[in-house]
Amino acid sequence: MTDNRIELEEPVVRRARQNNRNKKSVFDRTNRTSTSTNETMKKSNSRKTIELLHRRDAPLETRTDLTPSATKDIAAAMNAILADVFAIYVKTKNFHWHMSGPHFRDYHLLLDEQGEQLFAMTDPIAERVRKIGGLTLRSIGQISRTQRVLDNDADYVEPLDMLAELADDNRTMAARLREAHNVCDEHRDVATASLIEVWIDETERRAWFLFEATRRAN
């Protein structure tokens, strides 16, 4: 009786053990598959994170046949010009708003016209910097740190002193535009150079008008 019970129990025990081994094998495979999947997902997420960080931190690249050193030099020269143009524009509008005296209408309209011409320069300068792969100005703060033109915050300035100061600023700008033209010539950037030539002519015209308006009668 005992032997029969043992003989009956042994197959049952063997099947139970086999089932346990099968379950463990399935569990191990599942665990390995899960681990492998997790590692793949981690690698995928890691790659995506790196790509996102790279896109976020990557410079605003623009394809150009100019060398990196050319882009750096020309962008620096033109951003300084851009900051000066903004500074002269604001000063011109300041004097336009605060003009007074018997020649108010003539001077007021003259400075309004010159202000519009100066502002019209800003977008082409900034876009030219971007076209050659550079970065341009982003804020009023950056303009103030870059400009070489002195502001005038005086409560009152004589009308003729306003015109004389703007004439000096425009003559100085013409000289700085020539310096920027030399930088462009050095790197064979004929497109920027051709734009500068037009701006030199416009700047000299503004200086001429301002000078003639300040002539005193003999």
Coordinates of N, CA and C in Angstrom, one line a residue:
M1 N 0.8 -1.2 0.0 CA 0.0 0.0 0.0 C 0.9 1.2 0.0
T2 N 1.8 1.2 0.8 CA 2.8 2.3 0.9 C 3.5 2.5 -0.4
D3 N 4.0 1.3 -1.0 CA 4.7 1.4 -2.3 C 3.8 2.0 -3.4
N4 N 2.6 1.6 -3.4 CA 1.7 2.1 -4.5 C 1.5 3.6 -4.3
R5 N 1.4 4.1 -3.1 CA 1.2 5.5 -2.8 C 2.4 6.3 -3.3
I6 N 3.6 5.7 -3.0 CA 4.9 6.4 -3.5 C 4.9 6.4 -5.0
E7 N 4.5 5.3 -5.6 CA 4.6 5.2 -7.1 C 3.6 6.2 -7.7
L8 N 2.4 6.5 -7.0 CA 1.5 7.4 -7.5 C 2.0 8.9 -7.3
E9 N 2.6 9.1 -6.2 CA 3.1 10.4 -5.8 C 4.2 10.9 -6.7
E10 N 5.1 10.0 -7.1 CA 6.3 10.4 -7.8 C 6.0 11.1 -9.1
P11 N 5.1 10.5 -9.9 CA 4.8 11.3 -11.2 C 4.2 12.7 -10.9
V12 N 3.4 12.7 -9.8 CA 2.7 14.0 -9.5 C 3.8 15.0 -9.1
V13 N 4.8 14.6 -8.3 CA 5.8 15.4 -7.8 C 6.7 15.9 -9.0
R14 N 7.0 14.9 -9.9 CA 7.8 15.2 -11.1 C 7.1 16.3 -11.9
R15 N 5.8 16.1 -12.1 CA 5.1 17.0 -13.0 C 5.1 18.4 -12.3
A16 N 4.9 18.5 -11.0 CA 4.9 19.7 -10.3 C 6.3 20.4 -10.4
R17 N 7.3 19.6 -10.2 CA 8.6 20.2 -10.4 C 8.9 20.7 -11.8
Q18 N 8.4 19.9 -12.8 CA 8.6 20.3 -14.2 C 7.8 21.6 -14.5
N19 N 6.6 21.7 -13.9 CA 5.8 22.9 -14.1 C 6.5 24.1 -13.5
N20 N 7.1 23.9 -12.3 CA 7.8 25.0 -11.6 C 9.0 25.5 -12.5
R21 N 9.7 24.4 -13.1 CA 10.8 24.8 -13.9 C 10.3 25.5 -15.2
N22 N 9.2 25.1 -15.7 CA 8.7 25.7 -16.9 C 8.3 27.2 -16.6
K23 N 7.6 27.3 -15.4 CA 7.2 28.7 -15.0 C 8.4 29.6 -14.8
K24 N 9.4 29.0 -14.2 CA 10.6 29.8 -13.9 C 11.3 30.2 -15.3
S25 N 11.3 29.2 -16.2 CA 11.9 29.5 -17.5 C 11.1 30.6 -18.2
V26 N 9.8 30.5 -18.2 CA 8.9 31.5 -18.8 C 9.2 32.9 -18.1
F27 N 9.2 32.9 -16.8 CA 9.5 34.1 -16.0 C 10.8 34.7 -16.4
D28 N 11.8 33.8 -16.5 CA 13.2 34.3 -16.9 C 13.2 35.0 -18.2
R29 N 12.5 34.3 -19.2 CA 12.4 34.8 -20.6 C 11.7 36.1 -20.6
T30 N 10.6 36.2 -19.9 CA 9.8 37.4 -19.8 C 10.6 38.5 -19.2
N31 N 11.3 38.1 -18.1 CA 12.1 39.1 -17.4 C 13.2 39.7 -18.3
R32 N 13.9 38.7 -19.0 CA 14.9 39.1 -19.9 C 14.4 40.0 -21.0
T33 N 13.2 39.6 -21.6 CA 12.6 40.4 -22.6 C 12.2 41.8 -22.1
S34 N 11.7 41.9 -20.9 CA 11.3 43.1 -20.3 C 12.5 44.0 -20.1
T35 N 13.6 43.4 -19.6 CA 14.8 44.2 -19.3 C 15.4 44.7 -20.6
S36 N 15.3 43.8 -21.7 CA 15.8 44.2 -23.0 C 15.0 45.4 -23.5
T37 N 13.7 45.3 -23.4 CA 12.8 46.3 -23.9 C 13.0 47.6 -23.2
N38 N 13.2 47.5 -21.8 CA 13.5 48.7 -21.0 C 14.8 49.4 -21.5
E39 N 15.8 48.6 -21.7 CA 17.1 49.1 -22.1 C 17.0 49.8 -23.5
T40 N 16.2 49.2 -24.4 CA 16.0 49.7 -25.7 C 15.3 51.1 -25.6
M41 N 14.2 51.1 -24.7 CA 13.4 52.3 -24.6 C 14.3 53.4 -24.0
K42 N 15.2 53.0 -23.0 CA 16.0 54.0 -22.4 C 17.0 54.6 -23.4
K43 N 17.6 53.7 -24.2 CA 18.5 54.2 -25.3 C 17.8 55.1 -26.3
S44 N 16.5 54.7 -26.6 CA 15.8 55.5 -27.6 C 15.5 56.9 -27.0
N45 N 15.0 56.9 -25.7 CA 14.7 58.1 -25.0 C 16.0 59.0 -24.9
S46 N 17.1 58.3 -24.6 CA 18.3 59.0 -24.4 C 18.8 59.7 -25.7
R47 N 18.6 59.0 -26.8 CA 18.9 59.5 -28.1 C 18.0 60.7 -28.4
K48 N 16.7 60.6 -28.2 CA 15.8 61.7 -28.4 C 16.1 62.9 -27.6
T49 N 16.5 62.6 -26.3 CA 16.8 63.7 -25.4 C 18.1 64.5 -25.9
I50 N 19.1 63.7 -26.4 CA 20.3 64.3 -26.9 C 20.0 65.1 -28.1
E51 N 19.1 64.6 -29.0 CA 18.7 65.3 -30.2 C 18.0 66.6 -29.9
L52 N 17.1 66.5 -28.9 CA 16.3 67.7 -28.6 C 17.2 68.8 -28.0
L53 N 18.2 68.3 -27.1 CA 19.1 69.3 -26.5 C 20.0 69.9 -27.6
H54 N 20.4 69.1 -28.5 CA 21.3 69.6 -29.6 C 20.5 70.6 -30.4
R55 N 19.2 70.3 -30.8 CA 18.5 71.3 -31.5 C 18.2 72.6 -30.7
R56 N 18.0 72.4 -29.4 CA 17.8 73.6 -28.6 C 19.0 74.5 -28.5
D57 N 20.2 73.8 -28.3 CA 21.4 74.5 -28.1 C 22.2 74.8 -29.4
A58 N 21.8 74.3 -30.5 CA 22.5 74.5 -31.7 C 22.4 75.9 -32.2
P59 N 23.5 76.5 -32.8 CA 23.4 77.9 -33.3 C 22.5 77.9 -34.5
L60 N 22.1 79.2 -34.8 CA 21.2 79.4 -35.9 C 22.0 79.4 -37.2
E61 N 22.2 78.2 -37.7 CA 23.1 78.0 -38.8 C 22.5 78.4 -40.1
T62 N 23.2 79.1 -40.9 CA 22.8 79.5 -42.2 C 23.9 79.1 -43.2
R63 N 23.6 78.4 -44.2 CA 24.6 77.9 -45.2 C 25.1 79.1 -46.0
T64 N 26.4 79.2 -46.1 CA 27.1 80.3 -46.9 C 28.4 79.8 -47.3
D65 N 28.9 80.3 -48.4 CA 30.2 79.9 -48.9 C 31.3 80.8 -48.3
L66 N 30.9 81.8 -47.4 CA 31.9 82.5 -46.7 C 32.5 81.6 -45.6
T67 N 33.8 81.9 -45.3 CA 34.4 81.1 -44.2 C 33.9 81.6 -42.9
P68 N 34.0 80.7 -41.8 CA 33.6 81.1 -40.5 C 34.2 82.4 -40.0
S69 N 35.5 82.6 -40.3 CA 36.2 83.8 -39.9 C 35.6 85.0 -40.6
A70 N 35.2 84.9 -41.8 CA 34.6 86.0 -42.6 C 33.2 86.3 -42.0
T71 N 32.4 85.3 -41.7 CA 31.1 85.5 -41.0 C 31.3 86.2 -39.7
K72 N 32.3 85.8 -38.9 CA 32.5 86.4 -37.6 C 32.9 87.9 -37.8
D73 N 33.8 88.2 -38.7 CA 34.3 89.6 -38.8 C 33.2 90.5 -39.4
I74 N 32.6 90.0 -40.4 CA 31.5 90.9 -41.1 C 30.3 91.1 -40.1
A75 N 29.9 90.0 -39.4 CA 28.8 90.1 -38.5 C 29.1 91.1 -37.4
A76 N 30.3 91.1 -36.9 CA 30.7 92.0 -35.8 C 30.7 93.4 -36.3
A77 N 31.3 93.7 -37.5 CA 31.3 95.0 -38.1 C 29.9 95.5 -38.3
M78 N 29.0 94.7 -38.9 CA 27.7 95.2 -39.2 C 26.8 95.3 -38.0
N79 N 27.0 94.5 -37.0 CA 26.2 94.6 -35.8 C 26.5 95.9 -35.1
A80 N 27.8 96.3 -35.1 CA 28.2 97.6 -34.5 C 27.5 98.7 -35.3
I81 N 27.5 98.6 -36.7 CA 26.8 99.6 -37.5 C 25.4 99.7 -37.2
L82 N 24.7 98.5 -37.0 CA 23.3 98.4 -36.7 C 23.0 99.1 -35.4
A83 N 23.8 98.9 -34.4 CA 23.6 99.5 -33.1 C 23.7 101.0 -33.2
D84 N 24.7 101.5 -34.0 CA 24.9 102.9 -34.2 C 23.7 103.5 -34.9
V85 N 23.2 102.8 -35.9 CA 22.0 103.3 -36.7 C 20.8 103.5 -35.7
F86 N 20.6 102.5 -34.9 CA 19.5 102.6 -33.9 C 19.7 103.8 -33.0
A87 N 20.9 104.0 -32.5 CA 21.2 105.1 -31.6 C 21.0 106.4 -32.3
I88 N 21.5 106.6 -33.5 CA 21.2 107.9 -34.3 C 19.8 108.0 -34.6
Y89 N 19.1 106.9 -34.9 CA 17.6 107.0 -35.2 C 16.9 107.6 -33.9
V90 N 17.2 107.0 -32.8 CA 16.5 107.5 -31.6 C 16.8 108.9 -31.3
K91 N 18.1 109.3 -31.4 CA 18.5 110.7 -31.2 C 17.8 111.6 -32.2
T92 N 17.7 111.2 -33.4 CA 17.1 112.0 -34.5 C 15.6 112.2 -34.1
K93 N 14.9 111.2 -33.7 CA 13.5 111.3 -33.3 C 13.4 112.1 -32.0
N94 N 14.3 112.0 -31.1 CA 14.3 112.8 -29.9 C 14.4 114.3 -30.2
F95 N 15.3 114.7 -31.1 CA 15.4 116.1 -31.5 C 14.2 116.5 -32.3
H96 N 13.7 115.6 -33.1 CA 12.4 115.8 -33.9 C 11.3 116.2 -33.0
W97 N 11.1 115.4 -31.9 CA 10.0 115.6 -30.9 C 10.2 116.9 -30.1
H98 N 11.5 117.2 -29.8 CA 11.7 118.3 -28.9 C 12.2 119.6 -29.6
M99 N 12.1 119.6 -30.9 CA 12.5 120.8 -31.7 C 11.6 122.0 -31.3
S100 N 12.2 123.2 -31.4 CA 11.4 124.4 -31.1 C 12.1 125.6 -31.9
G101 N 11.4 126.7 -31.8 CA 12.0 127.9 -32.4 C 11.3 128.3 -33.7
P102 N 11.8 129.4 -34.3 CA 11.2 130.0 -35.5 C 11.3 129.0 -36.7
H103 N 12.3 128.1 -36.8 CA 12.4 127.2 -37.9 C 11.8 125.8 -37.6
F104 N 10.9 125.8 -36.6 CA 10.4 124.5 -36.1 C 9.9 123.6 -37.2
R105 N 9.1 124.1 -38.1 CA 8.5 123.3 -39.1 C 9.5 122.6 -40.1
D106 N 10.4 123.5 -40.5 CA 11.5 123.0 -41.5 C 12.3 121.9 -40.8
Y107 N 12.8 122.2 -39.6 CA 13.7 121.3 -38.9 C 12.9 120.0 -38.5
H108 N 11.7 120.2 -38.0 CA 10.9 119.1 -37.6 C 10.7 118.1 -38.7
L109 N 10.4 118.6 -39.9 CA 10.1 117.8 -41.1 C 11.5 117.1 -41.6
L110 N 12.5 117.9 -41.5 CA 13.8 117.4 -41.9 C 14.2 116.2 -41.1
L111 N 14.1 116.3 -39.8 CA 14.5 115.2 -38.9 C 13.5 114.0 -39.0
D112 N 12.3 114.3 -39.3 CA 11.3 113.2 -39.5 C 11.7 112.4 -40.7
E113 N 12.1 113.1 -41.8 CA 12.5 112.4 -43.0 C 13.8 111.6 -42.8
Q114 N 14.8 112.2 -42.0 CA 16.0 111.5 -41.8 C 15.8 110.3 -40.9
G115 N 14.9 110.4 -39.9 CA 14.6 109.3 -39.0 C 14.0 108.1 -39.8
E116 N 13.1 108.4 -40.7 CA 12.6 107.3 -41.6 C 13.7 106.6 -42.4
Q117 N 14.6 107.4 -42.9 CA 15.7 106.8 -43.7 C 16.6 105.9 -42.8
L118 N 16.9 106.4 -41.6 CA 17.7 105.6 -40.7 C 17.0 104.3 -40.3
F119 N 15.7 104.4 -40.0 CA 15.0 103.2 -39.6 C 14.9 102.2 -40.7
A120 N 14.8 102.7 -41.9 CA 14.8 101.8 -43.1 C 16.1 101.0 -43.3
M121 N 17.2 101.4 -42.7 CA 18.4 100.7 -42.8 C 18.5 99.5 -41.9
T122 N 17.7 99.5 -40.8 CA 17.9 98.5 -39.8 C 17.6 97.1 -40.2
D123 N 16.5 96.9 -40.9 CA 16.2 95.5 -41.3 C 17.1 94.9 -42.3
P124 N 17.5 95.7 -43.4 CA 18.5 95.1 -44.3 C 19.8 94.8 -43.7
I125 N 20.3 95.6 -42.7 CA 21.5 95.3 -42.0 C 21.4 94.0 -41.3
A126 N 20.4 93.9 -40.4 CA 20.2 92.7 -39.6 C 20.0 91.4 -40.5
E127 N 19.2 91.5 -41.5 CA 19.0 90.4 -42.4 C 20.3 90.0 -43.2
R128 N 21.1 91.0 -43.5 CA 22.3 90.7 -44.2 C 23.3 89.9 -43.3
V129 N 23.3 90.2 -42.0 CA 24.1 89.4 -41.0 C 23.6 88.0 -40.9
R130 N 22.3 87.8 -41.0 CA 21.7 86.5 -40.9 C 22.0 85.7 -42.2
K131 N 21.9 86.4 -43.3 CA 22.2 85.7 -44.6 C 23.6 85.1 -44.7
I132 N 24.5 85.7 -44.0 CA 25.9 85.2 -44.1 C 26.2 84.2 -42.9
G133 N 25.2 83.9 -42.2 CA 25.4 82.9 -41.1 C 25.7 83.5 -39.7
G134 N 25.5 84.8 -39.6 CA 25.8 85.4 -38.3 C 24.6 85.6 -37.4
L135 N 24.8 86.0 -36.2 CA 23.7 86.4 -35.3 C 23.7 87.9 -35.2
T136 N 22.5 88.5 -35.0 CA 22.4 89.9 -35.0 C 21.8 90.3 -33.6
L137 N 21.5 91.6 -33.5 CA 21.1 92.2 -32.2 C 19.7 91.7 -31.8
R138 N 19.5 91.5 -30.5 CA 18.3 90.9 -29.9 C 17.5 91.9 -29.0
S139 N 18.1 92.9 -28.5 CA 17.4 93.7 -27.5 C 18.0 95.1 -27.5
I140 N 17.2 96.0 -26.8 CA 17.7 97.4 -26.5 C 18.9 97.4 -25.7
G141 N 19.0 96.4 -24.7 CA 20.2 96.3 -23.9 C 21.4 96.0 -24.7
Q142 N 21.3 95.1 -25.7 CA 22.4 94.7 -26.5 C 22.8 95.9 -27.4
I143 N 21.8 96.7 -27.9 CA 22.1 97.8 -28.6 C 23.0 98.8 -27.8
S144 N 22.5 99.1 -26.6 CA 23.2 100.0 -25.7 C 24.7 99.6 -25.4
R145 N 24.9 98.3 -25.3 CA 26.2 97.8 -25.0 C 27.1 97.8 -26.3
T146 N 26.5 97.9 -27.5 CA 27.3 97.8 -28.7 C 27.5 99.1 -29.4
Q147 N 26.5 100.1 -29.2 CA 26.6 101.4 -29.9 C 27.8 102.2 -29.5
R148 N 28.3 102.9 -30.5 CA 29.4 103.9 -30.2 C 29.0 105.3 -30.3
V149 N 27.7 105.5 -30.7 CA 27.2 106.9 -30.8 C 26.7 107.3 -29.3
L150 N 27.1 108.5 -28.9 CA 26.7 108.9 -27.6 C 25.2 109.4 -27.6
D151 N 24.5 109.0 -26.6 CA 23.1 109.5 -26.4 C 23.1 111.0 -25.9
N152 N 22.0 111.6 -26.1 CA 21.8 113.0 -25.6 C 20.5 113.0 -24.8
D153 N 20.6 113.0 -23.4 CA 19.5 113.0 -22.6 C 19.1 114.4 -22.0
A154 N 19.7 115.4 -22.5 CA 19.5 116.8 -22.0 C 18.1 117.2 -22.0
D155 N 17.6 117.9 -21.0 CA 16.2 118.4 -21.0 C 16.0 119.4 -22.2
Y156 N 17.0 120.2 -22.5 CA 16.8 121.2 -23.6 C 18.1 121.3 -24.4
V157 N 18.0 121.3 -25.7 CA 19.1 121.5 -26.6 C 18.7 122.5 -27.6
E158 N 19.6 123.5 -27.9 CA 19.3 124.5 -28.9 C 19.1 123.8 -30.3
P159 N 18.2 124.3 -31.1 CA 17.9 123.7 -32.4 C 19.2 123.6 -33.2
L160 N 20.0 124.6 -33.3 CA 21.2 124.5 -34.2 C 22.2 123.5 -33.6
D161 N 22.2 123.4 -32.3 CA 23.1 122.4 -31.6 C 22.6 121.0 -31.9
M162 N 21.3 120.8 -32.0 CA 20.8 119.5 -32.3 C 21.2 119.1 -33.7
L163 N 21.1 120.0 -34.7 CA 21.5 119.7 -36.1 C 23.0 119.5 -36.2
A164 N 23.8 120.3 -35.5 CA 25.2 120.1 -35.5 C 25.7 118.8 -34.9
E165 N 25.0 118.4 -33.9 CA 25.4 117.1 -33.2 C 25.0 115.9 -34.2
L166 N 23.9 116.0 -34.8 CA 23.5 114.9 -35.7 C 24.4 114.9 -37.0
A167 N 24.8 116.1 -37.4 CA 25.7 116.1 -38.5 C 27.0 115.4 -38.2
D168 N 27.6 115.7 -37.0 CA 28.8 115.0 -36.6 C 28.6 113.5 -36.5
D169 N 27.4 113.1 -35.9 CA 27.1 111.6 -35.8 C 27.1 111.0 -37.2
N170 N 26.5 111.6 -38.1 CA 26.3 111.0 -39.5 C 27.7 111.0 -40.2
R171 N 28.5 112.0 -40.0 CA 29.9 112.0 -40.6 C 30.7 110.9 -40.0
T172 N 30.6 110.7 -38.7 CA 31.3 109.6 -38.1 C 30.8 108.2 -38.6
M173 N 29.4 108.1 -38.7 CA 28.9 106.9 -39.3 C 29.4 106.6 -40.7
A174 N 29.5 107.6 -41.5 CA 30.0 107.4 -42.9 C 31.4 106.8 -42.8
A175 N 32.2 107.3 -41.9 CA 33.6 106.8 -41.8 C 33.6 105.3 -41.3
R176 N 32.7 105.0 -40.4 CA 32.6 103.6 -39.9 C 32.0 102.7 -40.9
L177 N 31.1 103.2 -41.8 CA 30.6 102.4 -42.9 C 31.8 102.0 -43.9
R178 N 32.7 103.0 -44.1 CA 33.8 102.7 -44.9 C 34.7 101.6 -44.3
E179 N 34.9 101.7 -43.0 CA 35.7 100.7 -42.3 C 35.0 99.3 -42.5
A180 N 33.7 99.2 -42.3 CA 33.0 98.0 -42.5 C 33.1 97.5 -44.0
H181 N 33.1 98.4 -44.9 CA 33.3 98.1 -46.3 C 34.7 97.4 -46.5
N182 N 35.7 97.9 -45.8 CA 37.0 97.3 -45.9 C 37.0 95.9 -45.4
V183 N 36.3 95.6 -44.4 CA 36.2 94.3 -43.8 C 35.5 93.3 -44.9
C184 N 34.5 93.8 -45.5 CA 33.8 93.1 -46.6 C 34.7 92.8 -47.7
D185 N 35.5 93.8 -48.1 CA 36.4 93.6 -49.3 C 37.5 92.6 -48.9
E186 N 37.9 92.6 -47.7 CA 38.9 91.6 -47.3 C 38.4 90.2 -47.4
H187 N 37.1 90.0 -47.2 CA 36.6 88.6 -47.3 C 35.8 88.4 -48.6
R188 N 35.9 89.3 -49.5 CA 35.2 89.2 -50.8 C 33.7 89.1 -50.7
D189 N 33.1 89.8 -49.7 CA 31.6 89.8 -49.5 C 31.1 91.0 -50.3
V190 N 30.9 90.9 -51.6 CA 30.5 92.0 -52.5 C 29.1 92.4 -52.2
A191 N 28.3 91.5 -51.8 CA 26.8 91.8 -51.5 C 26.7 92.8 -50.4
T192 N 27.3 92.5 -49.3 CA 27.3 93.5 -48.1 C 27.9 94.8 -48.5
A193 N 29.1 94.7 -49.2 CA 29.8 95.9 -49.6 C 28.9 96.8 -50.5
S194 N 28.2 96.2 -51.4 CA 27.3 97.0 -52.3 C 26.2 97.7 -51.5
L195 N 25.7 97.1 -50.5 CA 24.7 97.7 -49.7 C 25.3 98.9 -48.9
I196 N 26.5 98.7 -48.4 CA 27.2 99.7 -47.6 C 27.4 101.0 -48.5
E197 N 27.7 100.8 -49.7 CA 28.0 101.9 -50.6 C 26.7 102.8 -50.7
V198 N 25.6 102.2 -50.8 CA 24.3 103.0 -50.8 C 24.1 103.7 -49.5
W199 N 24.4 103.0 -48.4 CA 24.2 103.6 -47.1 C 25.2 104.8 -46.8
I200 N 26.4 104.7 -47.4 CA 27.4 105.8 -47.2 C 26.8 107.0 -47.9
D201 N 26.3 106.8 -49.1 CA 25.7 107.9 -49.9 C 24.6 108.6 -49.1
E202 N 23.7 107.8 -48.6 CA 22.5 108.3 -47.8 C 23.0 109.0 -46.5
T203 N 24.0 108.5 -45.9 CA 24.6 109.1 -44.7 C 25.2 110.4 -45.0
E204 N 26.0 110.5 -46.0 CA 26.6 111.7 -46.4 C 25.6 112.8 -46.8
R205 N 24.5 112.4 -47.4 CA 23.4 113.3 -47.7 C 22.8 113.9 -46.5
R206 N 22.6 113.0 -45.5 CA 22.0 113.5 -44.2 C 23.0 114.5 -43.6
A207 N 24.3 114.2 -43.6 CA 25.3 115.1 -43.0 C 25.3 116.5 -43.7
W208 N 25.2 116.4 -45.1 CA 25.2 117.6 -45.9 C 24.0 118.5 -45.6
F209 N 22.8 117.9 -45.5 CA 21.6 118.7 -45.2 C 21.7 119.3 -43.8
L210 N 22.2 118.6 -42.9 CA 22.3 119.1 -41.5 C 23.3 120.2 -41.4
F211 N 24.4 120.1 -42.2 CA 25.4 121.1 -42.2 C 24.9 122.4 -42.8
E212 N 24.2 122.3 -43.9 CA 23.7 123.5 -44.6 C 22.7 124.2 -43.7
A213 N 21.9 123.4 -43.0 CA 20.8 124.0 -42.2 C 21.4 124.7 -41.0
T214 N 22.7 124.5 -40.6 CA 23.3 125.1 -39.5 C 24.1 126.3 -39.9
R215 N 24.2 126.6 -41.1 CA 25.0 127.8 -41.6 C 24.5 129.1 -41.0
R216 N 25.3 129.9 -40.5 CA 24.9 131.2 -40.0 C 25.0 132.2 -41.1
A217 N 24.2 133.2 -41.0 CA 24.3 134.3 -42.0 C 25.5 135.1 -41.8
N218 N 26.2 135.5 -42.8 CA 27.5 136.3 -42.7 C 27.1 137.7 -42.3

